[in-house]
Short mmCIF file of C-alpha atoms and ligand atoms in Angstrom, two decimals:
data_model
loop_
_atom_site.label_atom_id
_atom_site.label_comp_id
_atom_site.label_asym_id
_atom_site.label_seq_id
_atom_site.Cartn_x
_atom_site.Cartn_y
_atom_site.Cartn_z
CA MET A 5 35.93 -150.73 -37.65
CA GLU A 6 33.72 -153.09 -35.75
CA PRO A 7 35.37 -156.32 -34.67
CA SER A 8 33.31 -158.45 -36.94
CA ASN A 9 33.65 -156.31 -40.11
CA LEU A 10 37.82 -156.75 -39.54
CA SER A 11 37.61 -160.54 -38.90
CA ARG A 12 36.28 -160.98 -42.15
CA ARG A 13 38.54 -158.38 -44.33
CA ARG A 14 41.12 -160.62 -42.80
CA MET A 15 39.43 -163.65 -44.17
CA LEU A 16 39.13 -161.84 -47.47
CA LEU A 17 42.89 -161.25 -47.47
CA SER A 18 44.42 -164.58 -46.36
CA THR A 19 42.41 -167.06 -48.12
CA GLY A 20 41.60 -164.34 -51.35
CA GLY A 21 38.71 -165.04 -51.51
CA VAL A 22 34.60 -163.97 -51.27
CA MET A 23 33.67 -167.71 -52.24
CA ALA A 24 36.28 -168.50 -49.14
CA LEU A 25 33.56 -166.12 -46.17
CA ALA A 26 30.53 -169.13 -45.80
CA GLY A 27 32.23 -171.36 -45.12
CA THR A 28 35.48 -170.50 -43.26
CA ALA A 29 33.36 -168.34 -41.25
CA SER A 30 34.09 -170.10 -38.26
CA LEU A 31 37.91 -170.97 -38.60
CA THR A 32 39.89 -170.56 -35.34
CA PRO A 33 42.91 -168.86 -35.13
CA LEU A 34 44.20 -172.03 -33.66
CA SER A 35 43.66 -173.94 -37.01
CA ALA A 36 43.65 -171.26 -39.04
CA ALA A 37 47.57 -171.54 -38.15
CA LEU A 38 47.88 -175.09 -38.00
CA ALA A 39 46.49 -175.17 -41.62
CA GLN A 40 48.80 -172.45 -42.43
CA GLU A 41 52.12 -175.33 -41.32
CA LYS A 42 50.33 -178.05 -42.98
CA ALA A 43 50.40 -175.91 -45.86
CA LYS A 44 54.43 -175.33 -45.04
CA THR A 45 55.44 -178.37 -45.78
CA GLN A 46 53.81 -179.09 -48.88
CA ALA A 47 54.44 -177.70 -52.06
CA LYS A 48 51.34 -175.74 -53.36
CA ALA A 49 48.95 -175.95 -56.06
CA LEU A 50 49.34 -173.19 -58.37
CA PRO A 51 45.64 -171.08 -58.55
CA ALA A 52 42.85 -171.57 -61.54
CA TYR A 53 43.63 -168.05 -62.87
CA ALA A 54 47.76 -169.05 -62.98
CA SER A 55 47.61 -172.03 -63.81
CA TRP A 56 49.19 -172.01 -67.13
CA LYS A 57 51.85 -171.12 -65.54
CA HIS A 58 55.29 -173.23 -65.55
CA ALA A 59 55.54 -174.51 -62.12
CA ASP A 60 58.07 -175.81 -61.70
CA SER A 61 59.63 -172.25 -62.23
CA LEU A 62 58.17 -170.46 -59.08
CA ILE A 63 57.34 -170.84 -55.16
CA VAL A 64 53.61 -171.02 -54.55
CA HIS A 65 53.51 -168.93 -51.27
CA SER A 66 49.94 -168.47 -51.63
CA ALA A 67 46.93 -168.35 -53.80
CA ASN A 68 47.42 -164.95 -54.31
CA THR A 69 51.51 -165.39 -53.75
CA ILE A 70 53.04 -166.70 -56.34
CA GLU A 71 57.13 -166.40 -56.28
CA THR A 72 59.78 -166.97 -59.73
CA LYS A 73 63.01 -169.35 -58.55
CA ARG A 74 65.91 -167.64 -57.95
CA SER A 75 67.28 -169.91 -60.96
CA ALA A 76 64.02 -169.74 -62.94
CA PHE A 77 65.29 -166.01 -64.75
CA GLY A 78 66.45 -167.62 -67.59
CA SER A 79 69.04 -165.53 -69.41
CA GLY A 80 67.44 -163.68 -71.97
CA LEU A 81 66.06 -160.55 -70.07
CA ILE A 82 62.98 -160.26 -70.52
CA THR A 83 60.88 -162.43 -67.87
CA PRO A 84 59.07 -165.15 -69.91
CA LEU A 85 55.16 -165.16 -68.56
CA ASP A 86 54.43 -168.38 -67.72
CA ARG A 87 57.65 -167.96 -64.44
CA LEU A 88 56.76 -164.40 -63.94
CA PHE A 89 55.63 -163.80 -60.57
CA VAL A 90 51.85 -162.58 -59.42
CA ARG A 91 50.89 -160.41 -56.53
CA ASN A 92 46.77 -159.84 -55.50
CA ASN A 93 46.15 -158.30 -52.30
CA VAL A 94 42.60 -159.53 -52.55
CA ALA A 95 41.29 -162.42 -55.03
CA PRO A 96 41.05 -161.96 -58.61
CA PRO A 97 38.19 -160.76 -60.59
CA SER A 98 36.46 -163.39 -62.49
CA GLU A 99 37.96 -165.06 -65.99
CA GLN A 100 35.35 -163.09 -68.03
CA ILE A 101 36.84 -159.22 -68.04
CA VAL A 102 39.64 -160.85 -70.45
CA ALA A 103 36.63 -162.81 -72.39
CA ASP A 104 36.56 -159.05 -75.00
CA PRO A 105 39.42 -156.51 -73.43
CA ASP A 106 38.19 -153.84 -76.07
CA ALA A 107 34.64 -153.62 -74.06
CA TRP A 108 36.80 -152.86 -70.72
CA VAL A 109 35.49 -149.38 -69.89
CA LEU A 110 37.92 -147.42 -67.67
CA SER A 111 36.08 -144.29 -66.30
CA ILE A 112 38.34 -141.07 -65.88
CA LYS A 113 37.21 -138.23 -63.37
CA GLY A 114 38.84 -134.90 -62.01
CA VAL A 115 39.44 -133.64 -65.81
CA LYS A 116 37.82 -131.13 -67.74
CA ASN A 117 35.89 -133.41 -69.68
CA PRO A 118 35.40 -136.52 -67.01
CA LYS A 119 33.84 -139.62 -69.12
CA ASP A 120 33.96 -143.57 -69.66
CA MET A 121 36.30 -144.68 -72.65
CA SER A 122 36.54 -148.59 -73.82
CA VAL A 123 39.79 -150.22 -74.57
CA ALA A 124 39.14 -150.15 -78.13
CA GLU A 125 38.49 -146.60 -77.24
CA LEU A 126 42.19 -146.13 -76.00
CA LYS A 127 44.06 -147.85 -78.51
CA ARG A 128 43.43 -144.77 -80.71
CA LEU A 129 44.97 -142.03 -78.71
CA GLY A 130 48.34 -143.59 -79.62
CA LEU A 131 50.82 -146.52 -78.60
CA VAL A 132 53.85 -146.54 -76.71
CA ALA A 133 56.29 -149.71 -75.59
CA VAL A 134 57.65 -149.60 -71.90
CA PRO A 135 60.23 -152.25 -70.93
CA MET A 136 60.37 -152.41 -67.00
CA VAL A 137 61.04 -153.77 -64.11
CA LEU A 138 57.40 -154.90 -62.12
CA GLN A 139 58.73 -155.75 -58.75
CA CYS A 140 56.35 -155.94 -55.30
CA SER A 141 57.93 -153.24 -52.18
CA GLY A 142 58.01 -156.52 -50.46
CA ASN A 143 60.39 -158.26 -53.05
CA GLY A 144 62.97 -159.52 -50.02
CA ARG A 145 61.37 -158.96 -47.33
CA ALA A 146 61.90 -162.55 -45.85
CA PHE A 147 65.88 -161.12 -45.41
CA PHE A 148 64.84 -159.42 -42.64
CA PRO A 149 65.97 -159.61 -39.10
CA GLU A 150 62.87 -159.23 -37.30
CA LYS A 151 60.66 -161.01 -39.16
CA PRO A 152 58.57 -158.60 -41.05
CA SER A 153 55.29 -160.28 -41.27
CA GLY A 154 53.85 -160.85 -45.07
CA THR A 155 54.80 -162.76 -47.87
CA GLN A 156 58.54 -164.09 -47.05
CA TRP A 157 60.23 -163.44 -50.52
CA THR A 158 63.86 -163.56 -51.42
CA VAL A 159 63.80 -162.19 -54.55
CA GLY A 160 61.34 -163.23 -57.04
CA ALA A 161 58.77 -160.97 -57.14
CA ALA A 162 60.09 -159.05 -59.71
CA GLY A 163 61.03 -159.08 -63.43
CA CYS A 164 61.83 -157.59 -66.28
CA VAL A 165 58.08 -157.39 -68.70
CA VAL A 166 56.81 -154.84 -71.76
CA PHE A 167 54.12 -153.18 -71.35
CA THR A 168 52.55 -151.69 -74.35
CA GLY A 169 49.46 -149.30 -74.07
CA VAL A 170 49.04 -145.81 -74.50
CA PRO A 171 50.87 -142.58 -72.37
CA ILE A 172 48.69 -141.39 -69.86
CA LYS A 173 49.28 -138.10 -71.39
CA ALA A 174 47.47 -138.97 -74.55
CA VAL A 175 44.95 -139.95 -72.67
CA LEU A 176 45.01 -136.83 -70.70
CA GLU A 177 44.92 -134.31 -73.80
CA ALA A 178 41.72 -136.17 -74.78
CA VAL A 179 39.92 -135.17 -72.01
CA GLY A 180 41.09 -131.93 -71.95
CA GLY A 181 43.37 -131.99 -69.46
CA MET A 182 43.61 -132.48 -65.88
CA GLU A 183 40.88 -130.45 -62.89
CA GLU A 184 42.86 -126.82 -61.21
CA GLY A 185 44.89 -128.25 -58.59
CA ALA A 186 45.38 -132.24 -58.70
CA LYS A 187 48.37 -133.89 -57.13
CA TYR A 188 48.03 -136.98 -57.47
CA MET A 189 46.69 -139.40 -60.40
CA THR A 190 44.43 -141.94 -58.59
CA GLY A 191 43.74 -145.86 -60.08
CA GLN A 192 41.54 -147.73 -59.00
CA GLY A 193 41.19 -151.72 -59.71
CA GLY A 194 39.03 -154.02 -60.64
CA GLU A 195 38.07 -156.09 -57.89
CA GLU A 196 34.28 -156.16 -56.96
CA ILE A 197 33.60 -154.59 -52.93
CA PRO A 198 31.05 -157.20 -51.71
CA GLN A 199 28.08 -156.29 -50.51
CA GLY A 200 28.23 -154.40 -46.80
CA LEU A 201 32.07 -154.20 -46.76
CA ASP A 202 33.93 -150.65 -46.42
CA PRO A 203 34.96 -150.18 -49.91
CA ASN A 204 38.12 -148.38 -48.45
CA THR A 205 38.88 -151.55 -46.46
CA ILE A 206 40.11 -153.04 -49.45
CA MET A 207 40.09 -151.30 -52.43
CA VAL A 208 42.66 -151.42 -54.24
CA GLU A 209 42.82 -147.96 -55.05
CA ARG A 210 46.50 -146.16 -54.46
CA SER A 211 47.55 -142.42 -55.70
CA ILE A 212 50.50 -141.64 -57.12
CA PRO A 213 52.19 -137.71 -57.36
CA LEU A 214 52.15 -136.17 -60.71
CA GLU A 215 55.31 -136.01 -61.68
CA ALA A 216 55.24 -139.91 -62.19
CA ILE A 217 52.74 -139.55 -65.13
CA ASP A 218 55.32 -138.51 -67.54
CA ASP A 219 56.47 -141.57 -68.45
CA ALA A 220 52.76 -143.43 -67.27
CA ILE A 221 51.31 -145.51 -69.75
CA LEU A 222 47.70 -147.80 -69.54
CA ALA A 223 48.75 -151.51 -70.70
CA TRP A 224 46.46 -153.72 -72.92
CA GLU A 225 48.99 -155.69 -73.59
CA ILE A 226 52.34 -157.70 -71.99
CA ASN A 227 55.44 -159.46 -73.69
CA GLY A 228 53.51 -159.27 -76.86
CA GLN A 229 50.27 -160.38 -75.74
CA PRO A 230 46.58 -159.47 -74.13
CA ILE A 231 47.14 -159.30 -70.33
CA PRO A 232 46.38 -161.80 -68.41
CA LEU A 233 44.07 -161.84 -65.80
CA ALA A 234 46.36 -162.65 -63.68
CA HIS A 235 48.36 -159.86 -64.71
CA GLY A 236 45.64 -157.59 -64.50
CA GLY A 237 44.29 -157.44 -68.19
CA PRO A 238 41.45 -155.84 -70.14
CA LEU A 239 43.68 -152.69 -68.79
CA ARG A 240 46.51 -151.52 -66.16
CA LEU A 241 47.88 -148.06 -64.75
CA ILE A 242 52.18 -148.23 -65.34
CA VAL A 243 54.43 -146.08 -63.34
CA PRO A 244 57.63 -147.47 -64.55
CA GLY A 245 60.65 -147.10 -61.55
CA TYR A 246 57.49 -147.40 -59.01
CA THR A 247 56.65 -150.82 -56.88
CA GLY A 248 54.82 -153.04 -58.11
CA VAL A 249 51.72 -151.88 -55.67
CA ASN A 250 51.31 -148.21 -57.55
CA ASN A 251 50.51 -150.60 -61.12
CA VAL A 252 47.58 -150.95 -60.45
CA LYS A 253 45.55 -154.14 -62.54
CA TYR A 254 42.40 -154.29 -64.31
CA ILE A 255 41.70 -150.38 -63.39
CA LYS A 256 37.76 -149.24 -63.95
CA GLN A 257 39.28 -145.84 -63.14
CA LEU A 258 42.26 -142.92 -63.51
CA ALA A 259 41.66 -139.86 -61.15
CA PHE A 260 42.97 -136.56 -60.61
CA THR A 261 42.62 -135.75 -57.43
CA LYS A 262 43.51 -133.09 -54.82
CA GLU A 263 43.80 -136.30 -52.17
CA GLN A 264 45.86 -139.51 -51.75
CA SER A 265 43.41 -142.25 -52.52
CA ALA A 266 41.16 -143.04 -48.92
CA ALA A 267 41.75 -146.51 -49.66
CA ASN A 268 43.72 -148.10 -45.99
CA ILE A 269 46.18 -149.39 -49.33
CA GLN A 270 46.91 -145.34 -49.84
CA GLN A 271 46.66 -144.36 -46.37
CA ASN A 272 47.93 -146.37 -44.15
CA SER A 273 50.06 -150.65 -46.05
CA TYR A 274 52.78 -149.66 -48.27
CA ARG A 275 54.21 -146.51 -45.98
CA LEU A 276 57.03 -146.86 -44.20
CA ALA A 277 56.73 -147.06 -40.31
CA PRO A 278 59.24 -147.45 -38.06
CA VAL A 279 59.86 -151.15 -36.83
CA GLY A 280 57.04 -151.73 -34.02
CA GLU A 281 55.65 -149.16 -34.66
CA LYS A 282 51.62 -149.73 -36.58
CA SER A 283 51.78 -147.51 -39.72
CA ASN A 284 49.72 -143.64 -40.49
CA PRO A 285 49.23 -141.70 -43.73
CA ASN A 286 51.47 -139.43 -42.79
CA GLN A 287 54.77 -141.53 -42.92
CA GLU A 288 56.88 -142.14 -46.49
CA SER A 289 54.91 -144.24 -48.81
CA VAL A 290 55.78 -146.85 -50.97
CA TRP A 291 56.13 -145.07 -54.77
CA GLU A 292 59.84 -145.26 -56.27
CA MET A 293 62.39 -148.50 -56.35
CA PRO A 294 65.79 -148.28 -55.17
CA VAL A 295 68.41 -149.48 -57.04
CA LYS A 296 69.78 -152.99 -56.66
CA SER A 297 70.92 -156.66 -57.95
CA TRP A 298 71.34 -160.07 -56.96
CA VAL A 299 72.71 -163.00 -59.05
CA THR A 300 70.57 -165.85 -59.96
CA SER A 301 73.91 -168.06 -60.88
CA PRO A 302 74.98 -170.08 -58.89
CA SER A 303 71.30 -170.00 -57.53
CA GLY A 304 72.22 -171.56 -54.33
CA GLU A 305 69.03 -174.19 -54.52
CA PRO A 306 69.34 -177.46 -53.82
CA GLY A 307 70.99 -179.67 -56.36
CA GLU A 308 73.08 -177.16 -57.49
CA GLU A 309 76.66 -178.46 -58.26
CA LEU A 310 79.62 -175.69 -58.52
CA LYS A 311 82.72 -177.31 -59.91
CA ALA A 312 86.42 -176.16 -59.27
CA GLY A 313 87.87 -173.41 -62.10
CA LYS A 314 85.84 -171.01 -64.02
CA VAL A 315 83.07 -169.78 -62.78
CA GLN A 316 80.87 -167.43 -64.77
CA ILE A 317 78.39 -165.42 -62.44
CA GLN A 318 75.43 -164.63 -63.56
CA GLY A 319 72.69 -161.71 -62.21
CA LEU A 320 70.43 -159.11 -62.87
CA ALA A 321 70.71 -155.22 -61.66
CA PHE A 322 68.20 -152.72 -62.21
CA GLY A 323 68.26 -148.49 -61.18
CA GLY A 324 64.94 -147.35 -60.30
CA MET A 325 64.62 -144.48 -61.87
CA SER A 326 67.49 -144.19 -63.94
CA ALA A 327 69.38 -147.34 -65.24
CA ALA A 328 71.79 -149.46 -64.01
CA LYS A 329 75.41 -148.12 -65.24
CA GLU A 330 77.60 -150.62 -63.00
CA VAL A 331 77.89 -153.64 -61.29
CA GLU A 332 80.83 -155.20 -59.27
CA VAL A 333 81.00 -158.98 -58.06
CA SER A 334 82.58 -159.78 -54.63
CA VAL A 335 83.70 -163.90 -53.99
CA ASP A 336 84.44 -162.89 -50.03
CA GLY A 337 81.07 -161.48 -48.86
CA GLY A 338 82.23 -158.02 -49.89
CA LYS A 339 85.66 -157.44 -49.05
CA ASN A 340 86.82 -157.29 -52.51
CA TRP A 341 85.06 -156.02 -55.29
CA VAL A 342 85.28 -156.80 -59.37
CA LYS A 343 83.76 -155.43 -62.27
CA ALA A 344 81.00 -157.36 -64.31
CA THR A 345 80.21 -157.06 -67.26
CA PHE A 346 76.69 -156.42 -69.00
CA VAL A 347 75.18 -159.05 -71.62
CA GLY A 348 71.84 -158.56 -73.55
CA PRO A 349 69.98 -155.40 -74.90
CA ASP A 350 69.70 -152.07 -73.35
CA LEU A 351 66.32 -152.47 -73.00
CA GLY A 352 66.00 -148.60 -71.69
CA LYS A 353 66.49 -146.78 -68.06
CA TYR A 354 63.27 -148.79 -66.57
CA ALA A 355 64.13 -152.35 -67.94
CA TRP A 356 66.96 -154.41 -65.73
CA ARG A 357 70.24 -155.18 -66.98
CA GLN A 358 71.88 -158.78 -67.21
CA PHE A 359 75.32 -158.97 -65.59
CA VAL A 360 78.63 -161.82 -65.81
CA ALA A 361 81.53 -161.82 -64.23
CA GLY A 362 83.97 -164.99 -65.03
CA VAL A 363 86.07 -165.88 -61.81
CA ASP A 364 88.02 -168.91 -60.70
CA LEU A 365 87.42 -170.24 -57.54
CA LYS A 366 88.98 -172.96 -55.93
CA PRO A 367 87.51 -175.47 -53.83
CA GLY A 368 85.93 -173.98 -50.39
CA LYS A 369 82.91 -171.84 -49.19
CA TYR A 370 82.62 -168.93 -51.10
CA GLU A 371 79.76 -165.70 -50.48
CA ILE A 372 78.22 -164.50 -53.38
CA ALA A 373 77.57 -161.21 -53.91
CA SER A 374 76.49 -158.36 -56.20
CA ARG A 375 75.95 -154.65 -56.31
CA ALA A 376 74.92 -152.14 -58.67
CA THR A 377 74.84 -148.23 -59.51
CA SER A 378 72.45 -145.95 -61.36
CA GLU A 379 73.11 -143.40 -63.82
CA ALA A 380 71.83 -141.37 -60.86
CA GLY A 381 75.03 -141.99 -59.07
CA THR A 382 73.52 -144.21 -55.85
CA VAL A 383 75.07 -147.33 -55.15
CA GLN A 384 73.31 -150.50 -53.63
CA PRO A 385 73.83 -150.41 -49.69
CA GLU A 386 75.63 -153.25 -47.87
CA GLU A 387 72.30 -152.19 -44.93
CA ARG A 388 68.13 -152.87 -45.60
CA VAL A 389 66.53 -149.64 -44.35
CA PRO A 390 64.45 -150.76 -41.21
CA ASN A 391 60.96 -150.74 -41.83
CA ASN A 392 57.92 -152.72 -39.58
CA ARG A 393 56.70 -154.59 -43.08
CA GLY A 394 59.77 -155.38 -44.70
CA TYR A 395 59.44 -153.08 -48.08
CA LEU A 396 62.43 -151.84 -50.79
CA ASN A 397 65.61 -154.36 -49.40
CA ASN A 398 67.90 -153.12 -51.64
CA SER A 399 70.67 -154.60 -49.38
CA TRP A 400 73.49 -156.46 -51.06
CA ARG A 401 74.21 -158.34 -47.91
CA ASP A 402 71.12 -159.92 -47.69
CA HIS A 403 70.83 -160.97 -51.12
CA MET A 404 74.12 -162.82 -51.14
CA LEU A 405 74.47 -166.44 -51.69
CA ALA A 406 76.49 -167.96 -49.36
CA VAL A 407 77.98 -171.19 -51.44
CA THR A 408 80.50 -174.29 -51.43
CA VAL A 409 82.30 -175.21 -54.71
CA VAL A 410 83.23 -178.97 -54.61
N1 MTE B 23 43.75 -154.29 -59.00
C1 MTE B 23 44.95 -154.94 -58.09
N2 MTE B 23 45.94 -153.96 -58.84
C2 MTE B 23 47.36 -154.67 -57.80
C3 MTE B 23 47.78 -156.13 -56.92
C4 MTE B 23 45.83 -156.52 -56.59
O1 MTE B 23 46.11 -156.41 -55.74
N3 MTE B 23 44.76 -155.82 -56.94
N4 MTE B 23 49.01 -156.09 -56.08
C5 MTE B 23 49.39 -155.14 -56.60
C6 MTE B 23 50.90 -155.24 -56.18
S1 MTE B 23 50.67 -155.80 -54.85
C7 MTE B 23 51.51 -155.89 -56.89
S2 MTE B 23 53.45 -155.79 -56.23
C8 MTE B 23 51.51 -156.18 -58.73
C9 MTE B 23 51.58 -157.51 -58.93
O2 MTE B 23 51.49 -157.71 -60.23
P1 MTE B 23 52.13 -158.69 -60.81
O3 MTE B 23 50.87 -159.43 -60.04
O4 MTE B 23 51.15 -158.81 -62.11
O5 MTE B 23 52.86 -159.20 -61.17
O6 MTE B 23 50.25 -155.55 -58.70
C10 MTE B 23 49.40 -154.89 -58.28
N5 MTE B 23 48.60 -154.01 -58.85
MO1 MO B 24 53.34 -155.68 -54.00
#
């Protein structure tokens, strides 16, 4: 890639705006770094496309990266939309695309009868609701000691939501099935690619193995309402159990392909590269989510006071590709564990479960951790798996909280 293209691309990714190109073209790395430092000291405002969100529940890392506070998940199982995290790799398209959701057109390729279908047409093919954890691949990155580059998410690049739409299988049936030899389902996001840029450098196009399509859907509703632009409306590809990036927002093309997408986001990003090494397409792709849990109350956030006596330790647990089966809680940094109880409804294997463990705490210092086990029998590990970009952190030790009881 030419240097000028590379810096344009960086600009796009960091400011998240095509609009920003002209105005910031002369920004030097030094002033950019200073601006970043300055920004860190001030609470940032919500970007316009997410201005309807509940600011007090969120940490605004940037216009394209907004995290839910540990204390803000609530105990209602489903994450309210105004508290749900947002992650855009590039700036979202115009708000106009959600003005008439039924008119949005999806182009379907790599099938016996390729065709364009509107959301209105897709709605006639089938309906299913999928309660599921939506979690960014980099959730927990802030806990990697190697300090990988990227948004420093702690626990809040995740939520449990209900997506409603049509099963991919029903769509496939309507177009005569996939073409011979297909190995991947490839979804392309609806972002405009600025003229003169190689689309592969910024296009959000992800491929997933065909085994994942059984439970995958094309969704137009989230938590019972049309998907807002911030979360990928009018139409979003949903792959339950897979990390956030595989759930392509404002999807405009669905293709069944022999190869994985040539887009950089597929070939080189979201790969499990060894620490300090550049990623490449031969490394494992970030697809399935591993078993994970964390404590949400106490939260350890400023202003929280923990009084001695009985304390209800609460948190969230999910198994990734299978349900969470069991959670244990420790208040002594993982030396001793007690079994937690699940509370609230069980919405199926892709949703998270809320858990609680009542403990008696005397005044003093505690290290509170949770450890989940999935139906598949996988236990949440003590240590994360090191990788260069800080993906898939499910270490219970990293998510542990140090608290003082008074
Ligand atoms: N078209 C498109 N889809 C996308 C992205 C994007 O930038 N563009 N970001 C991905 C990433 S990295 C994540 S974590 C999730 C975030 O979903 P949310 O913003 O609804 O929370 O969307 C994914 N789908
Ligand atoms: Mo992500």
